[in-house]
PDB file of C-alpha atoms in Angstrom:
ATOM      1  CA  UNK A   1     -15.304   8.423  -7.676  1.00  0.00           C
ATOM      2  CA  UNK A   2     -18.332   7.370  -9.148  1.00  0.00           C
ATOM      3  CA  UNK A   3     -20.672   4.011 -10.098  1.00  0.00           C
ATOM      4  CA  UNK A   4     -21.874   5.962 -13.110  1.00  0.00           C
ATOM      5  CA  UNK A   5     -20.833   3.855 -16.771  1.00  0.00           C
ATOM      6  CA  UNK A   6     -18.946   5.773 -18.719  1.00  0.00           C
ATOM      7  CA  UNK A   7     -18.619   5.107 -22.266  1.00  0.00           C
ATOM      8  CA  UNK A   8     -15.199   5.815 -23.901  1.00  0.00           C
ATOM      9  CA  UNK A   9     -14.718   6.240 -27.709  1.00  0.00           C
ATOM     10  CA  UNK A  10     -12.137   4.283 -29.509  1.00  0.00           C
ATOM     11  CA  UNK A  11      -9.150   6.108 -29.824  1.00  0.00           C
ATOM     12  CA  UNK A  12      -9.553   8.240 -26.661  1.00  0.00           C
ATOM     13  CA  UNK A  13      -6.727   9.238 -24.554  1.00  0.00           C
ATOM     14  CA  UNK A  14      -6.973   8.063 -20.976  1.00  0.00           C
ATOM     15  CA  UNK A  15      -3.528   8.941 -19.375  1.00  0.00           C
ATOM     16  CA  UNK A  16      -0.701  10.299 -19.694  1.00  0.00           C
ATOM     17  CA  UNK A  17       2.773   8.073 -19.403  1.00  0.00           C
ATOM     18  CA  UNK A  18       5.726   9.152 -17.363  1.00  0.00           C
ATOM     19  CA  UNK A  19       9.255   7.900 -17.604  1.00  0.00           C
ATOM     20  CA  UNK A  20      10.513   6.972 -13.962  1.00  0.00           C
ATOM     21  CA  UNK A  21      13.235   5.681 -12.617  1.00  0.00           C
ATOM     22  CA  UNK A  22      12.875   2.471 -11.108  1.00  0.00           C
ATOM     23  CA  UNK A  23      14.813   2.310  -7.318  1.00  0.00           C
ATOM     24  CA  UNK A  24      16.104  -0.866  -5.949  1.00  0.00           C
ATOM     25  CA  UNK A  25      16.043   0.459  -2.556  1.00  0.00           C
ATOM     26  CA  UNK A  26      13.750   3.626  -0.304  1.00  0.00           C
ATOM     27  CA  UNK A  27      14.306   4.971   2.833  1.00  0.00           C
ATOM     28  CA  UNK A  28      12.166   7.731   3.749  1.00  0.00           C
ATOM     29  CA  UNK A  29      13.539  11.668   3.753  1.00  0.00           C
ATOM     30  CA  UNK A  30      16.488  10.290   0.904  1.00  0.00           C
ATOM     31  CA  UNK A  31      14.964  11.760  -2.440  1.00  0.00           C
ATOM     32  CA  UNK A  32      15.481   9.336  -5.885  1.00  0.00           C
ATOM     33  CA  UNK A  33      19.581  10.794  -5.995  1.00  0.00           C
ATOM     34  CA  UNK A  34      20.335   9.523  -2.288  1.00  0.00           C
ATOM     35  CA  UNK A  35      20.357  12.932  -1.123  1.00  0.00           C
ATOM     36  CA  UNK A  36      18.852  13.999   2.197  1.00  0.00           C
ATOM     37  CA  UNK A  37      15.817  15.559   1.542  1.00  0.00           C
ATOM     38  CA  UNK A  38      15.695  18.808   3.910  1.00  0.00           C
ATOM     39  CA  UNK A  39      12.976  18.108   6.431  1.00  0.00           C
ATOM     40  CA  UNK A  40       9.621  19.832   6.181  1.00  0.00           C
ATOM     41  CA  UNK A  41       8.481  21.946   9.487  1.00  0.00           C
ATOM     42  CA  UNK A  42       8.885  19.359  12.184  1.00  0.00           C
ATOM     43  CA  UNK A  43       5.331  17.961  12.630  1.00  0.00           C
ATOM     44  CA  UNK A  44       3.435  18.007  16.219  1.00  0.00           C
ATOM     45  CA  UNK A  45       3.381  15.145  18.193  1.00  0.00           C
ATOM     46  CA  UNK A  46      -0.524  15.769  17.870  1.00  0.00           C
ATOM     47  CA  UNK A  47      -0.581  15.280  14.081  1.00  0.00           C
ATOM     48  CA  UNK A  48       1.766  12.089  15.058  1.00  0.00           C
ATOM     49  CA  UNK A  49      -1.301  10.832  17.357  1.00  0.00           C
ATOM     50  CA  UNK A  50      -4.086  11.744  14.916  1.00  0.00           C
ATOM     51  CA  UNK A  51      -2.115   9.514  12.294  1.00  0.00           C
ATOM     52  CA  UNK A  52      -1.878   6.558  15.057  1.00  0.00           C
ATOM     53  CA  UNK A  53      -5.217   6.501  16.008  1.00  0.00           C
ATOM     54  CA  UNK A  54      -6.498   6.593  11.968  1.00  0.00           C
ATOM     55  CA  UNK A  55      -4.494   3.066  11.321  1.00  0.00           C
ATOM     56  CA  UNK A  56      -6.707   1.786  14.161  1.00  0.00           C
ATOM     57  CA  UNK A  57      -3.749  -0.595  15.546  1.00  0.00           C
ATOM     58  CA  UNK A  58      -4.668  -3.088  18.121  1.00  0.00           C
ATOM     59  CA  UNK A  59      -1.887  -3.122  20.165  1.00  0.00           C
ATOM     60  CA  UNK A  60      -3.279  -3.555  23.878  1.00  0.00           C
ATOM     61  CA  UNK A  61      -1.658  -6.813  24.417  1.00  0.00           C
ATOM     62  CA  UNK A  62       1.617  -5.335  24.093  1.00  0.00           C
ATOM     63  CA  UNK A  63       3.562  -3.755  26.568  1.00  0.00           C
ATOM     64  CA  UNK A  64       4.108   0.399  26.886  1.00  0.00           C
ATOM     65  CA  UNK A  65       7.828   0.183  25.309  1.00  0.00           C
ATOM     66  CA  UNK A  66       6.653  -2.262  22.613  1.00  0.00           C
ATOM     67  CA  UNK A  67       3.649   0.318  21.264  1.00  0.00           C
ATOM     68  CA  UNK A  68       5.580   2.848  21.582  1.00  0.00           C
ATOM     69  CA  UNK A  69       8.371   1.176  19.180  1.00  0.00           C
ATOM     70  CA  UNK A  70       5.451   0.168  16.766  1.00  0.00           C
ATOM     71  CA  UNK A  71       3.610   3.497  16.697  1.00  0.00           C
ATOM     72  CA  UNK A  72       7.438   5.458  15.774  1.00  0.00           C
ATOM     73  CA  UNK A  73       7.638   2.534  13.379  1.00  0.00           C
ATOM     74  CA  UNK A  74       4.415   3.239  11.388  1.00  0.00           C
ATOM     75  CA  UNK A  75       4.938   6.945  11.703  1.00  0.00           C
ATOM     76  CA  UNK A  76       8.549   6.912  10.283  1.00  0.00           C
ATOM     77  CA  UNK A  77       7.449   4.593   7.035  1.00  0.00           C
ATOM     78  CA  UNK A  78       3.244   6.562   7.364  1.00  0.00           C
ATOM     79  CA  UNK A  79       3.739   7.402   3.692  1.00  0.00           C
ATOM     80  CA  UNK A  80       3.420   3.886   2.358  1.00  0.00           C
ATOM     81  CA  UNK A  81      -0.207   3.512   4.441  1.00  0.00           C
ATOM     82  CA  UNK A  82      -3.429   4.860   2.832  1.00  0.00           C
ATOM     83  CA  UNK A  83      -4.293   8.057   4.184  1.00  0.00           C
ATOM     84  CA  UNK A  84      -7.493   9.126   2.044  1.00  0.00           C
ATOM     85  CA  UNK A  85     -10.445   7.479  -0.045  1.00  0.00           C
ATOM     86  CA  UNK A  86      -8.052   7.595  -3.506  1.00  0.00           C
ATOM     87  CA  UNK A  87      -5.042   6.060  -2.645  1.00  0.00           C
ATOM     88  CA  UNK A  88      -4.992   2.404  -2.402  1.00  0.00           C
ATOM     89  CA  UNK A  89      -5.624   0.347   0.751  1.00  0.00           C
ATOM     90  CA  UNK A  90      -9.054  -0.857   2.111  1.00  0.00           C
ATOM     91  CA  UNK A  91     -12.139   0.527   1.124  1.00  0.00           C
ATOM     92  CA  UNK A  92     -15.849   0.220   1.929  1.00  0.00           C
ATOM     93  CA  UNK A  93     -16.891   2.402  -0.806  1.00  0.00           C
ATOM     94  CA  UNK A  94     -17.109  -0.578  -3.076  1.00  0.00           C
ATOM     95  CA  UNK A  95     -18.564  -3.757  -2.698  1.00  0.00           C
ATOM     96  CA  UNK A  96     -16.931  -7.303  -4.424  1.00  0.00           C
ATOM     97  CA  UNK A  97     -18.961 -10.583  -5.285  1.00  0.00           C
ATOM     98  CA  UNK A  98     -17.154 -13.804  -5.847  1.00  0.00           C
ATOM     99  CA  UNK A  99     -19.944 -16.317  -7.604  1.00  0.00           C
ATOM    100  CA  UNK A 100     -18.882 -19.650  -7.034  1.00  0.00           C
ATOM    101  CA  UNK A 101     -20.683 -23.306  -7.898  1.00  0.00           C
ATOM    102  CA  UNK A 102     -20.819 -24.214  -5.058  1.00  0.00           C
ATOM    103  CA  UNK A 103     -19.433 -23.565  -1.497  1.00  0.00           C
ATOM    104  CA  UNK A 104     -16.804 -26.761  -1.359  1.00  0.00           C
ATOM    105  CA  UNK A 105     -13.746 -25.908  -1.048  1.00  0.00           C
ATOM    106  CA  UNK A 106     -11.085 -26.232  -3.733  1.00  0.00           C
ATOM    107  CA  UNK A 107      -7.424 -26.718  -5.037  1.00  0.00           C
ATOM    108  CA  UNK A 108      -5.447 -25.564  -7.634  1.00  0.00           C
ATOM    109  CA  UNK A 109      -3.320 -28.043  -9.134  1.00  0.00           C
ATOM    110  CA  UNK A 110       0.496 -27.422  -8.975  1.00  0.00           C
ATOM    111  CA  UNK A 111       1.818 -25.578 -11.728  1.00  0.00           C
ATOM    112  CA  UNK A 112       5.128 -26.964 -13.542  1.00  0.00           C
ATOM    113  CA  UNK A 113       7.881 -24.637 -13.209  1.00  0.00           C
ATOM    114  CA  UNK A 114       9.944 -23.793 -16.395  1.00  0.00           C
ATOM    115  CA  UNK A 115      13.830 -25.212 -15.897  1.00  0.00           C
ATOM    116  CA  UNK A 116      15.223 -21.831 -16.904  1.00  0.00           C
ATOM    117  CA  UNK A 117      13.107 -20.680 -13.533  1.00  0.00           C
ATOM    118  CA  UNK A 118      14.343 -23.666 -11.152  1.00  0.00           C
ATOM    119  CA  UNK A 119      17.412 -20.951  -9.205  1.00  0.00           C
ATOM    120  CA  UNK A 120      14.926 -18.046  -9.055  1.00  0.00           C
ATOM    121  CA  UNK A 121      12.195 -20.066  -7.369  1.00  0.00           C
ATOM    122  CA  UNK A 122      14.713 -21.425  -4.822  1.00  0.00           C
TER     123      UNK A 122
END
């Protein structure tokens, strides 16, 4: 990652396109067929404790049974949280500056809604 400008000629290729199959629903350890994916090594509870304490989860108020079900929660589904500087979550690595008017507050005014749309909106 970088702030540096980078100036791209017209006609440059940026990416490369994939076809992919879309999936209507994921469960983790079921690969894109609905197999069952064979399990990697079984992972220590001390790499399950490292991830815990990275999400930074205030859970104090809750009780021991309760945290635990929460922390086996976000372990079972940990590969849809950001686990490194590239892949998308939060980041302090780059700053964002919203320049408004001025500070009043302000609202949108509603938006009609197509008929065609009127069931999917429901």
């Amino acid at each position: 990652m970088s702030a540096k400008l980078v100036k791209i000629l017209p006609k440059s290729v940026l990416c490369e396109l994939q076809e992919v199959k879309v999936l209507r629903k994921w469960e983790p350890g079921v690969n894109s067929d609905g197999v069952q994916r064979e399990p990697n090594k079984p992972e220590s509870e001390d790499q399950k404790q490292d991830f815990i304490e990275n999400l930074n989860l205030k859970i104090d108020h809750l009780d021991p049974d309760q945290q635990r079900q929460l922390q086996d929660l976000c372990y079972k589904w940990k590969d849809v949280f950001s686990q490194g500087p590239l892949d998308l979550g939060n980041t302090d690595l780059v700053k964002n500056e919203i320049k408004l008017e001025d500070e009043r507050p302000f609202k949108d005014p509603y938006r009609r809604i197509p008929p065609a749309l009127f069931n999917e909106v429901r």
